[in-house]
mmCIF file with all atom_site columns, C-alpha atoms and ligand atoms in Angstrom:
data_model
loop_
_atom_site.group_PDB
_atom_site.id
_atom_site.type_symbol
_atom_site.label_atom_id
_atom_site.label_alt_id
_atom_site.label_comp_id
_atom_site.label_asym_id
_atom_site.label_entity_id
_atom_site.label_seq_id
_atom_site.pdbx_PDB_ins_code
_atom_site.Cartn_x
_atom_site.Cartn_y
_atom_site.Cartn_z
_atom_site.occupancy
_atom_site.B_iso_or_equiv
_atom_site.pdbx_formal_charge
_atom_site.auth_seq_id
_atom_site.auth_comp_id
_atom_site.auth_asym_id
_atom_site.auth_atom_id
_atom_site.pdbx_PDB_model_num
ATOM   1   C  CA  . UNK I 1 1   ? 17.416  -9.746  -8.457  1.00 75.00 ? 2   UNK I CA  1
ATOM   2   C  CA  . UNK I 1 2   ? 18.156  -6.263  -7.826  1.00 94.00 ? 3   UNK I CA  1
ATOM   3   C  CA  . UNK I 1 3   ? 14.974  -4.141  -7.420  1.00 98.00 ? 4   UNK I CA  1
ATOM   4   C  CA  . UNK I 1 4   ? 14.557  -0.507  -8.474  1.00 98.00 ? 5   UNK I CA  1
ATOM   5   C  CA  . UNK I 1 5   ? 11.926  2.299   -7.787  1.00 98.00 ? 6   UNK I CA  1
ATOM   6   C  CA  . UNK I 1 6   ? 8.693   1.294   -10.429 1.00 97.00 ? 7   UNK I CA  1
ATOM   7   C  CA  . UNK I 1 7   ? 8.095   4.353   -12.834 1.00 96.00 ? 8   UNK I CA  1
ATOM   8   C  CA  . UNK I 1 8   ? 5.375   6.748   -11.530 1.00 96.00 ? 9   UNK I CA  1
ATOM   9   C  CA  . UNK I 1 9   ? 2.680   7.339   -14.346 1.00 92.00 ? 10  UNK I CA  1
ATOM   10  C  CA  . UNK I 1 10  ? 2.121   10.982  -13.383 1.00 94.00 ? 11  UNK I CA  1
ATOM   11  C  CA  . UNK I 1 11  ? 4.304   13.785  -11.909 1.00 96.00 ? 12  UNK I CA  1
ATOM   12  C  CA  . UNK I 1 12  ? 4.471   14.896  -8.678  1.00 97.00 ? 13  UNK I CA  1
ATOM   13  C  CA  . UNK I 1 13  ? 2.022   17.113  -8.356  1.00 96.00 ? 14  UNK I CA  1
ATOM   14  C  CA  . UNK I 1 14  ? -0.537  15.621  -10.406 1.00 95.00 ? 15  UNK I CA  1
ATOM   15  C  CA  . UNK I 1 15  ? -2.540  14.690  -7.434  1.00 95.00 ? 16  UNK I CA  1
ATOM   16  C  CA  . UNK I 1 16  ? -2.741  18.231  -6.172  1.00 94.00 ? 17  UNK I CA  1
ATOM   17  C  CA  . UNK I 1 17  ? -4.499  19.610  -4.399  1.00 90.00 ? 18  UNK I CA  1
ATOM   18  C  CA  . UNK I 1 18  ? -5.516  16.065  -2.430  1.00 96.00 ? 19  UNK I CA  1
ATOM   19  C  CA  . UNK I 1 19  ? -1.690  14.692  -2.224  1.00 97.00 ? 20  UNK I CA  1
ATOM   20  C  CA  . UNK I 1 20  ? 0.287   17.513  -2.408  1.00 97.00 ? 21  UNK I CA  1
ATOM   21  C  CA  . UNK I 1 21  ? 3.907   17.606  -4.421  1.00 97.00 ? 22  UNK I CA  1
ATOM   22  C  CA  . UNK I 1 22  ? 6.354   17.637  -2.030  1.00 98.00 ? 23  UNK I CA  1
ATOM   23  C  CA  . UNK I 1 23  ? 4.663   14.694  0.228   1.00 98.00 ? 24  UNK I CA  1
ATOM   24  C  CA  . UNK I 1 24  ? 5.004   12.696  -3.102  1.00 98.00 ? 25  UNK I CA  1
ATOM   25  C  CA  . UNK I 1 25  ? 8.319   13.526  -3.932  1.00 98.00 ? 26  UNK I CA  1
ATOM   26  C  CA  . UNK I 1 26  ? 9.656   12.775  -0.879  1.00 98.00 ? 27  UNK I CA  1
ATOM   27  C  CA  . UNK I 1 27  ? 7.468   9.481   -0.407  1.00 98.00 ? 28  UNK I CA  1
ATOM   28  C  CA  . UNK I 1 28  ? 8.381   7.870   -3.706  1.00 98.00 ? 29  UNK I CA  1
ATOM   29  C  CA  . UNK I 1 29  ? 12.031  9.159   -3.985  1.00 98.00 ? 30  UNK I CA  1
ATOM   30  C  CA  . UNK I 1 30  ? 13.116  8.997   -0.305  1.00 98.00 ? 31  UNK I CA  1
ATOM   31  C  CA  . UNK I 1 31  ? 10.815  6.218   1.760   1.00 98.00 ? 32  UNK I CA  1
ATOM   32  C  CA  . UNK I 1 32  ? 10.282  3.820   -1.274  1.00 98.00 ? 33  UNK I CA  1
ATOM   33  C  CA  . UNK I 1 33  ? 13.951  4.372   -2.239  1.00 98.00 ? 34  UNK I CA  1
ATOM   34  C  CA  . UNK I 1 34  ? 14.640  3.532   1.312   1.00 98.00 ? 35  UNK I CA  1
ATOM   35  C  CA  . UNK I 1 35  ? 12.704  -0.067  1.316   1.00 98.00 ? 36  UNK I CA  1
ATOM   36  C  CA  . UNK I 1 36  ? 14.333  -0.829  -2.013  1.00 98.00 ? 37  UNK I CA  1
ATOM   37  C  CA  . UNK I 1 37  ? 18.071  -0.543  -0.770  1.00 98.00 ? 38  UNK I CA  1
ATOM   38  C  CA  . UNK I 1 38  ? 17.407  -2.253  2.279   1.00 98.00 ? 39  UNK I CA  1
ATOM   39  C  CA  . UNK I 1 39  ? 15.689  -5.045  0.290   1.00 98.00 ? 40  UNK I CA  1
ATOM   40  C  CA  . UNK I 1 40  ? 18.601  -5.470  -2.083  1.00 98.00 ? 41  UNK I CA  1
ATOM   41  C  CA  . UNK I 1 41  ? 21.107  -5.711  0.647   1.00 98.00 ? 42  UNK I CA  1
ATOM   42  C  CA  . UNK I 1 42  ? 18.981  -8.409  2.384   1.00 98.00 ? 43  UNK I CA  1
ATOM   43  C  CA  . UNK I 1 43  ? 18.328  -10.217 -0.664  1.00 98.00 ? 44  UNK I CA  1
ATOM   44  C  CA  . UNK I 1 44  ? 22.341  -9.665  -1.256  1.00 98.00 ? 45  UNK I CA  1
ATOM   45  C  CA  . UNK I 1 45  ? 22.992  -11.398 1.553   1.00 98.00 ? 46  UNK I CA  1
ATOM   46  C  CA  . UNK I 1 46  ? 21.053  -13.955 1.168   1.00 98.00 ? 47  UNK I CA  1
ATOM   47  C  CA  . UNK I 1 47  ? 21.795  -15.263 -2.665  1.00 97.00 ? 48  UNK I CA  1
ATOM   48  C  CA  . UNK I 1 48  ? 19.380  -18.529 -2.541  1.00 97.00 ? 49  UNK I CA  1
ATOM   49  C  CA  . UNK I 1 49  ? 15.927  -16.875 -1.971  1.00 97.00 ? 50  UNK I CA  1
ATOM   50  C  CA  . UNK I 1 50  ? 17.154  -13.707 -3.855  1.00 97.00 ? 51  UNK I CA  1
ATOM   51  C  CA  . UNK I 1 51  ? 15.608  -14.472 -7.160  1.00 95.00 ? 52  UNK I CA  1
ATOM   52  C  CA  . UNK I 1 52  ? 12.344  -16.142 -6.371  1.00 97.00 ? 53  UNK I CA  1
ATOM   53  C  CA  . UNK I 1 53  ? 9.102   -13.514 -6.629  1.00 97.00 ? 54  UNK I CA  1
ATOM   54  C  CA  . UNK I 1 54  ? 8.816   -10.884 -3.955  1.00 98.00 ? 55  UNK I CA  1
ATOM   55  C  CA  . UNK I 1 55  ? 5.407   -12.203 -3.193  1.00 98.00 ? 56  UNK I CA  1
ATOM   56  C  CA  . UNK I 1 56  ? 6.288   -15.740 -2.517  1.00 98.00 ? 57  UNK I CA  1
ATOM   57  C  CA  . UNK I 1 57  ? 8.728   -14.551 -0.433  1.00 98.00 ? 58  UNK I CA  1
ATOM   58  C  CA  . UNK I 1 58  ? 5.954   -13.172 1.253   1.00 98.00 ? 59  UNK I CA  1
ATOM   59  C  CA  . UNK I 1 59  ? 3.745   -15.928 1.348   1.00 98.00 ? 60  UNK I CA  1
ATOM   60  C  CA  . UNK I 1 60  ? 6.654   -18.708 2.636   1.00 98.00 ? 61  UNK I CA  1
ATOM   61  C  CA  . UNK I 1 61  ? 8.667   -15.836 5.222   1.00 98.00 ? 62  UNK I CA  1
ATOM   62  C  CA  . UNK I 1 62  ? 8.031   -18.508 8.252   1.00 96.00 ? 63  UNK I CA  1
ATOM   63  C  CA  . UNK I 1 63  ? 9.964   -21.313 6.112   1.00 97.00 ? 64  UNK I CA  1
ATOM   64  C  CA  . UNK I 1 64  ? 12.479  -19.534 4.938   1.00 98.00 ? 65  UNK I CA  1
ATOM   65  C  CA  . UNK I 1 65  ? 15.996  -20.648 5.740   1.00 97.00 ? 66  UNK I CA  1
ATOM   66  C  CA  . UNK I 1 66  ? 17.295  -17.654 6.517   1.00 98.00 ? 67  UNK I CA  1
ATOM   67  C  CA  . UNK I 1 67  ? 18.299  -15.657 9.954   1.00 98.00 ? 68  UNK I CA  1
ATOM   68  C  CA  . UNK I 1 68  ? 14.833  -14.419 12.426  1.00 98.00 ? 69  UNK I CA  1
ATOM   69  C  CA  . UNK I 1 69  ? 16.642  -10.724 11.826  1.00 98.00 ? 70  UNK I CA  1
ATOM   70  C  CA  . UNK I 1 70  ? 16.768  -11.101 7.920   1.00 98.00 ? 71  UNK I CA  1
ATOM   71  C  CA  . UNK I 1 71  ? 12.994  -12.652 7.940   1.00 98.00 ? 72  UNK I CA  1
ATOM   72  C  CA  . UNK I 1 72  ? 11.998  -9.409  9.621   1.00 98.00 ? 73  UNK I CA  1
ATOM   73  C  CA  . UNK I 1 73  ? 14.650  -7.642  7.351   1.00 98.00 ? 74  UNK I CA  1
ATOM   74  C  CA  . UNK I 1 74  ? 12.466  -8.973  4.481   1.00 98.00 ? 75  UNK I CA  1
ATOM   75  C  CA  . UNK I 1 75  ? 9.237   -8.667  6.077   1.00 98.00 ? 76  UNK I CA  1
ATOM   76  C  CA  . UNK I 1 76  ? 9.296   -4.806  6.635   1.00 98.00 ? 77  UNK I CA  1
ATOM   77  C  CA  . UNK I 1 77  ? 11.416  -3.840  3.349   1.00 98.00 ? 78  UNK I CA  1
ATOM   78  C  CA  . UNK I 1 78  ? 9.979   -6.524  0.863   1.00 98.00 ? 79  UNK I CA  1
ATOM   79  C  CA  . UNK I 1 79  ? 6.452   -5.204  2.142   1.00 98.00 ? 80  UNK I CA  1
ATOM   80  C  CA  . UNK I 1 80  ? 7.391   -1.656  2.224   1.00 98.00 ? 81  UNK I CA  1
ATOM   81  C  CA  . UNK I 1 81  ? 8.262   -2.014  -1.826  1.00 98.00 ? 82  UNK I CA  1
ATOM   82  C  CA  . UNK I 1 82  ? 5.072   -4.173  -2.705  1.00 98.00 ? 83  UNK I CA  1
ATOM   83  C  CA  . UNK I 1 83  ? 3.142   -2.032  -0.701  1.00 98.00 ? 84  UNK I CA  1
ATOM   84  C  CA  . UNK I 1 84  ? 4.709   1.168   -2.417  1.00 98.00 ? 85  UNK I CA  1
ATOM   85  C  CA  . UNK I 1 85  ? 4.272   -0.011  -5.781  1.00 98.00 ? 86  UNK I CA  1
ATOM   86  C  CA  . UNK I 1 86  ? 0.811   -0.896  -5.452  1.00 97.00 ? 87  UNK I CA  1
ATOM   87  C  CA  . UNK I 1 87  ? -0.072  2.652   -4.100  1.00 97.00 ? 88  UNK I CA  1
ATOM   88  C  CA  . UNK I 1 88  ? 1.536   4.193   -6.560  1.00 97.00 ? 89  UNK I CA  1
ATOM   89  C  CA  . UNK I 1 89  ? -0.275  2.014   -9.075  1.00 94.00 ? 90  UNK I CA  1
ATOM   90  C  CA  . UNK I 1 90  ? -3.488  3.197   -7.530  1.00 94.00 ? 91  UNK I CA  1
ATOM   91  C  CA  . UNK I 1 91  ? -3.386  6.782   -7.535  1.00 93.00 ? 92  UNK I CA  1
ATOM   92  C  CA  . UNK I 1 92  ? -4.370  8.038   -10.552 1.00 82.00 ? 93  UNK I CA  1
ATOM   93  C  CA  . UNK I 1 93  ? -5.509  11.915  -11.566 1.00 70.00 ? 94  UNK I CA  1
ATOM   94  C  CA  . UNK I 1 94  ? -7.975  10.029  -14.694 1.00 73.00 ? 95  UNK I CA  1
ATOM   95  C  CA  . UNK I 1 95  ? -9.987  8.310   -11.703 1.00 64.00 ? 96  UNK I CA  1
ATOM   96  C  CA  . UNK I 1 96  ? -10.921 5.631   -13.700 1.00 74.00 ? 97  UNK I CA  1
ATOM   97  C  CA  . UNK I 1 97  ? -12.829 2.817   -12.729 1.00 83.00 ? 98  UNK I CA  1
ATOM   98  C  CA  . UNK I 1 98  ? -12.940 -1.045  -12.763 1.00 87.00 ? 99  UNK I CA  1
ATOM   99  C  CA  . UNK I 1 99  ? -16.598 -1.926  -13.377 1.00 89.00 ? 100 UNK I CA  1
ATOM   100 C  CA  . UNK I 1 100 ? -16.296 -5.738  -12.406 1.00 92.00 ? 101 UNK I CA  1
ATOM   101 C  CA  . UNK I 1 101 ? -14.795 -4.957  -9.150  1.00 93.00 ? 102 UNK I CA  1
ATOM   102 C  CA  . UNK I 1 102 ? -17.234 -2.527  -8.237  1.00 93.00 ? 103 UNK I CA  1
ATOM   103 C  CA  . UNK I 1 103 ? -19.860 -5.311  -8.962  1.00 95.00 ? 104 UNK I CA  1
ATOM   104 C  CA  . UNK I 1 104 ? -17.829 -7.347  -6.386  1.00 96.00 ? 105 UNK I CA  1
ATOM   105 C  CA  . UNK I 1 105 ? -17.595 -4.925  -4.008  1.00 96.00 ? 106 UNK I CA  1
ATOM   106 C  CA  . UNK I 1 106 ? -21.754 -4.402  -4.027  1.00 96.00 ? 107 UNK I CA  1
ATOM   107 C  CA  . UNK I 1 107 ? -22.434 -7.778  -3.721  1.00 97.00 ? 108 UNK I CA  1
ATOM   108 C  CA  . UNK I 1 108 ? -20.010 -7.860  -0.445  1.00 98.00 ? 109 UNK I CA  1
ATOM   109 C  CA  . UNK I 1 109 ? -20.115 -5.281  0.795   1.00 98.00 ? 110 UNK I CA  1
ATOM   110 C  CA  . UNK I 1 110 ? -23.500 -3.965  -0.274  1.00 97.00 ? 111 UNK I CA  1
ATOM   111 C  CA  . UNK I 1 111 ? -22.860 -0.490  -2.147  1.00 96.00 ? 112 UNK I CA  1
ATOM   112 C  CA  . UNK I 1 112 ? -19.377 1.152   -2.320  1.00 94.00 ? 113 UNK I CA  1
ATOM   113 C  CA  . UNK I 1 113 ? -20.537 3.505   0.245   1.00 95.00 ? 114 UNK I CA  1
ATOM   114 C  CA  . UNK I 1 114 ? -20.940 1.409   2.493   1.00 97.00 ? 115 UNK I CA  1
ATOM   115 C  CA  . UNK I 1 115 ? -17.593 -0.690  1.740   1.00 97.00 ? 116 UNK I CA  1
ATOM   116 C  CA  . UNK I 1 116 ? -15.537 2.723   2.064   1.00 97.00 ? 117 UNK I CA  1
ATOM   117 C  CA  . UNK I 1 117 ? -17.041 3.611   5.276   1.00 98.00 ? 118 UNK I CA  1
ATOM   118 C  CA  . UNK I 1 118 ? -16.371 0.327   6.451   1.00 98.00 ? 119 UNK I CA  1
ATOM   119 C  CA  . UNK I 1 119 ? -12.455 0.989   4.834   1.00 98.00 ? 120 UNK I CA  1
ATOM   120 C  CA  . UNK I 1 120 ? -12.201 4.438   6.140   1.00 98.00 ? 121 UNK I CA  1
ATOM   121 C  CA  . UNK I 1 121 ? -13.498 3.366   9.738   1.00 98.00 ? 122 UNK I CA  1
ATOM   122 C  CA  . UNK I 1 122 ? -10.713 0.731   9.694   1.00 98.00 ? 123 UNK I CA  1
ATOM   123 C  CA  . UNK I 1 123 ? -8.137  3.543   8.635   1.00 98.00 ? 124 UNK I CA  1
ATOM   124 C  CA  . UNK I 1 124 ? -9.354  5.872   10.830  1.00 97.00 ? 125 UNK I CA  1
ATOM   125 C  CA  . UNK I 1 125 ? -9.228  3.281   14.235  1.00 97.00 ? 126 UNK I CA  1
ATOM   126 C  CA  . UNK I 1 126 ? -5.880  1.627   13.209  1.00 96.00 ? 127 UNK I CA  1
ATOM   127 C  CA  . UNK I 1 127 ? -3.190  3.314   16.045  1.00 95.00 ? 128 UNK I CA  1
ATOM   128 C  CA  . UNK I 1 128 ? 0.139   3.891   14.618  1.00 95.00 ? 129 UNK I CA  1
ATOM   129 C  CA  . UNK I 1 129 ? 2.108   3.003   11.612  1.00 97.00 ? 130 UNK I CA  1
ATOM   130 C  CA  . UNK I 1 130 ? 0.850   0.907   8.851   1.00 98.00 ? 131 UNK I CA  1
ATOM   131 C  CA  . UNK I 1 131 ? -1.904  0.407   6.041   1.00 98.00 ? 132 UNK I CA  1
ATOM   132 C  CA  . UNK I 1 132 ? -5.736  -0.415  5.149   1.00 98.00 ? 133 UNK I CA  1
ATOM   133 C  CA  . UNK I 1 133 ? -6.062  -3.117  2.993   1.00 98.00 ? 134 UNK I CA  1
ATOM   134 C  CA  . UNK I 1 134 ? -9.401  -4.602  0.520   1.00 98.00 ? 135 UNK I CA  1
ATOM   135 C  CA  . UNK I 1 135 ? -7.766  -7.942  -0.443  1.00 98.00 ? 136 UNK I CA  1
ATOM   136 C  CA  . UNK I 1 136 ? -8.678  -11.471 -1.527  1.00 98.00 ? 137 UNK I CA  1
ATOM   137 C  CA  . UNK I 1 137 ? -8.293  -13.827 0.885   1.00 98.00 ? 138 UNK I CA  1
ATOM   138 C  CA  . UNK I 1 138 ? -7.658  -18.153 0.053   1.00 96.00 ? 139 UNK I CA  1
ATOM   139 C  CA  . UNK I 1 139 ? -11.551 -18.545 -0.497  1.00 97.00 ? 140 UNK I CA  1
ATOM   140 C  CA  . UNK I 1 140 ? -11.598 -15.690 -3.152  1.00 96.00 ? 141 UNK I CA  1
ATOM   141 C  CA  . UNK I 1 141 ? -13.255 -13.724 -1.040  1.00 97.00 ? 142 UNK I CA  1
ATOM   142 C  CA  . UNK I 1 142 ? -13.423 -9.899  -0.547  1.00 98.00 ? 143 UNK I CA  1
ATOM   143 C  CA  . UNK I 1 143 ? -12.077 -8.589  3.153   1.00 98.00 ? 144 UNK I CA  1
ATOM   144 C  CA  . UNK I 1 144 ? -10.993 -5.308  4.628   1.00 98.00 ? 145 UNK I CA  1
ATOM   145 C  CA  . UNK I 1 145 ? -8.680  -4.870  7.578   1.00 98.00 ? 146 UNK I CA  1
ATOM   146 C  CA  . UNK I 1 146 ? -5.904  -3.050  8.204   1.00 98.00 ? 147 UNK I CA  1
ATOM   147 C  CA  . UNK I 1 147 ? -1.862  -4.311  8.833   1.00 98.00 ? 148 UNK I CA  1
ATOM   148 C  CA  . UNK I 1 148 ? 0.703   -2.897  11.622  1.00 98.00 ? 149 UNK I CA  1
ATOM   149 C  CA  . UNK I 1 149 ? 4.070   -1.426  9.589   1.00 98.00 ? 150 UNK I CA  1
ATOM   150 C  CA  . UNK I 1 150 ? 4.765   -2.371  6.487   1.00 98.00 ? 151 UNK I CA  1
ATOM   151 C  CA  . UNK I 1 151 ? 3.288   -6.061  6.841   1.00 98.00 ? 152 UNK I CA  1
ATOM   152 C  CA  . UNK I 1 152 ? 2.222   -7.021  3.172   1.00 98.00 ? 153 UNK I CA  1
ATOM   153 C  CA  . UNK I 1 153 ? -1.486  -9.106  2.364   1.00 98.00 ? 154 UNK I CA  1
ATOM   154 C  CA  . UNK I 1 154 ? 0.728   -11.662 1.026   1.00 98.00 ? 155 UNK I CA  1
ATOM   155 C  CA  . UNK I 1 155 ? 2.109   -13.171 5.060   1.00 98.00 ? 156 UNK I CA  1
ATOM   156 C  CA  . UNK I 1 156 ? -1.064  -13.950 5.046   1.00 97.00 ? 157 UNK I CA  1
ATOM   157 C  CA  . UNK I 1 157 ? -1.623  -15.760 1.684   1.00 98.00 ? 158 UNK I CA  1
ATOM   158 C  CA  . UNK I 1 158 ? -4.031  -12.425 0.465   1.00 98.00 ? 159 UNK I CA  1
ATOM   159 C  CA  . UNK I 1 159 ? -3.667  -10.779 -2.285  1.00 98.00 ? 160 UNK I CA  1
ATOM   160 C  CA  . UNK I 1 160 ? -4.081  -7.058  -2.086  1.00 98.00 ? 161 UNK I CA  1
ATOM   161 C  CA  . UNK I 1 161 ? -5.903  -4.949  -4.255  1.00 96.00 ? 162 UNK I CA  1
ATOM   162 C  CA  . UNK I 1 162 ? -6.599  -1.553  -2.463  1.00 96.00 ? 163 UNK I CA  1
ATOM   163 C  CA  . UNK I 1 163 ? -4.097  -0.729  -0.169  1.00 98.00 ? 164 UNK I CA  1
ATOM   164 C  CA  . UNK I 1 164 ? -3.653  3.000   1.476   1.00 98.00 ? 165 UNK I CA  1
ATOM   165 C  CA  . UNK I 1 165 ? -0.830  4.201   3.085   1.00 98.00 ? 166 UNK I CA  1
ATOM   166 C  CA  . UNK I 1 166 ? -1.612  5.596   6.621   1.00 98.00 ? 167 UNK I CA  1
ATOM   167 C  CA  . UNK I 1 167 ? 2.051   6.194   8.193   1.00 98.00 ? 168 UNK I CA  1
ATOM   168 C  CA  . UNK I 1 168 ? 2.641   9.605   8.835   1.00 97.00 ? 169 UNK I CA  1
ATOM   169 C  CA  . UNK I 1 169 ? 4.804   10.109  5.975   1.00 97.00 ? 170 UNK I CA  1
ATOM   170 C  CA  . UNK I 1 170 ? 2.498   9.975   3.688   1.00 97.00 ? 171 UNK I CA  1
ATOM   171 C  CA  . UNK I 1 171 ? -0.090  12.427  4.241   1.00 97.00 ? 172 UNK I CA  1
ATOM   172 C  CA  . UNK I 1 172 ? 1.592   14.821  7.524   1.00 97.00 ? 173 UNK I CA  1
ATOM   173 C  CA  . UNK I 1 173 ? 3.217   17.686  5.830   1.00 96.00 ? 174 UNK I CA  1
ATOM   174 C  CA  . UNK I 1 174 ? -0.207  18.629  4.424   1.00 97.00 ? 175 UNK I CA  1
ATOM   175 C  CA  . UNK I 1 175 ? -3.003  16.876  6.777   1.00 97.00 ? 176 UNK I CA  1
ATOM   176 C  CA  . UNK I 1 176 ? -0.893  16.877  10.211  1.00 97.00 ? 177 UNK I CA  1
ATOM   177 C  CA  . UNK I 1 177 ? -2.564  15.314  12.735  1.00 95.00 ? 178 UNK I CA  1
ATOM   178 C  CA  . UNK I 1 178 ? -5.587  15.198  10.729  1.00 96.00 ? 179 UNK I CA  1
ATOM   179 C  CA  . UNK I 1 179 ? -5.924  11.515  9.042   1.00 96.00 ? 180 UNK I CA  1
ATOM   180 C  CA  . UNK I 1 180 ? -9.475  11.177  8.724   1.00 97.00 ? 181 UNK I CA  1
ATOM   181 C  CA  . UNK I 1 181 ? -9.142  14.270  6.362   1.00 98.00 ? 182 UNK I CA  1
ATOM   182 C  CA  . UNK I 1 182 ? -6.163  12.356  4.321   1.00 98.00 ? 183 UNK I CA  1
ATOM   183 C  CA  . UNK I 1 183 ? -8.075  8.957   3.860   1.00 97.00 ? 184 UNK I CA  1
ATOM   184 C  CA  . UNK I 1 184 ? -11.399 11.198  2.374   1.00 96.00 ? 185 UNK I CA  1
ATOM   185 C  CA  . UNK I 1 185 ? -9.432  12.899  0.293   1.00 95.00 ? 186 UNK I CA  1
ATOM   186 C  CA  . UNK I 1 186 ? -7.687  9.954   -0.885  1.00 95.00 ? 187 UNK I CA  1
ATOM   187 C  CA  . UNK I 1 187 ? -10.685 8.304   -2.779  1.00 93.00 ? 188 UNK I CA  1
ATOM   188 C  CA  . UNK I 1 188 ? -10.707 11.273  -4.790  1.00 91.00 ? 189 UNK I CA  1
ATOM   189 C  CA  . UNK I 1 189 ? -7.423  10.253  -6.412  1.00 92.00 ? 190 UNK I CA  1
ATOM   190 C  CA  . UNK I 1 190 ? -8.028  6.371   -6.602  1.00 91.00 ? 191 UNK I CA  1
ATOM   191 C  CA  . UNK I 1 191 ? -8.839  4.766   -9.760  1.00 85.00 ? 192 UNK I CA  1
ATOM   192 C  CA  . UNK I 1 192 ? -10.819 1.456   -9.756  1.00 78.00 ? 193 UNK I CA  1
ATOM   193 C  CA  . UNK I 1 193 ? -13.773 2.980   -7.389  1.00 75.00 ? 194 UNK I CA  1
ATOM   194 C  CA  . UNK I 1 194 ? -12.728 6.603   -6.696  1.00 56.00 ? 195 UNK I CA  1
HETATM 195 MN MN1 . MN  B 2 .   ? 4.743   5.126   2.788   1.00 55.28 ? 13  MN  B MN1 1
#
């Protein structure tokens, strides 16, 4: 299966003045673009896994009979086009919201105040390259955390449902050095809970 960049629901600067244009541009059509052709050549060269769902892949990387360099291949370009699509997915200018899983999200984490600090503190602390995740782990339960590179829920059997981006790329032509800014601002584009 050959994968391709997911349409974006809004344009590029639709997110302004939080996410500015040109970060989005150049995130979607550049990095993502990036991930996707070095996914398809992995997958290319490896015909017998290539048609069996990304996240699976995911889930069984250890067992796969494929080369240690094309696991990692997979690891960090498979993830890097999950992770983009669900971020993409996320960000929304309508901010709407998904009652039931703020329900969730009280009863775990007691108010979603206090689960975004708790999410924003984990972005904040997390040193270098990679993303802040709210997933579901095996139990069904709620957990936040955050993931080196571009290392997807999934190798761990979690399935994501908040996941922000905090590589550089995504937030330095307009924040800089300043992430804690970038994560703040981010709720304000986030449907589900924003
Ligand atoms: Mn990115």
């Amino acid at each position: 299966m050959k994968y391709e960049l997911p349409k974006l629901n809004y344009a590029y600067n639709a997110l302004e003045s939080y996410i500015d244009a040109q970060t989005m541009e150049i995130h979607y059509t550049k990095h993502h673009q990036a991930y996707i052709n070095n996914l398809n050549a992995v997958l290319e060269a490896n015909p017998a896994i290539a048609d069996k769902p990304l996240e699976e892949l995911m889930k069984e990387l250890a067992g796969l009979a494929i080369s240690e360099a094309d696991k990692t291949k997979l690891k960090n370009n498979g993830g890097g086009h999950l992770n983009h699509s669900l971020f993409w997915e996320l960000m929304d200018p309508a901010n709407s919201k998904n009652e039931t899983l703020i329900e969730e999200i009280n009863q775990t984490f007691g108010s979603v105040e206090e689960f975004k600090k708790l999410f924003n503190q984990t972005a904040a602390g997390h040193f270098g390259s990679g993303w802040t995740w709210l997933a579901r782990d095996e139990a069904g339960k709620l957990q936040v955390y955050s993931l080196p590179n571009q290392d997807s829920p999934y190798l761990k059997n979690h399935t994501p449902i908040i996941g922000l981006d905090i590589w550089e790329h995504a937030y330095y032509l307009k924040y800089q050095n300043r992430r804690v800014e970038y994560i703040e601002n981010w709720w304000k584009v986030v449907k589900i809970v924003g």
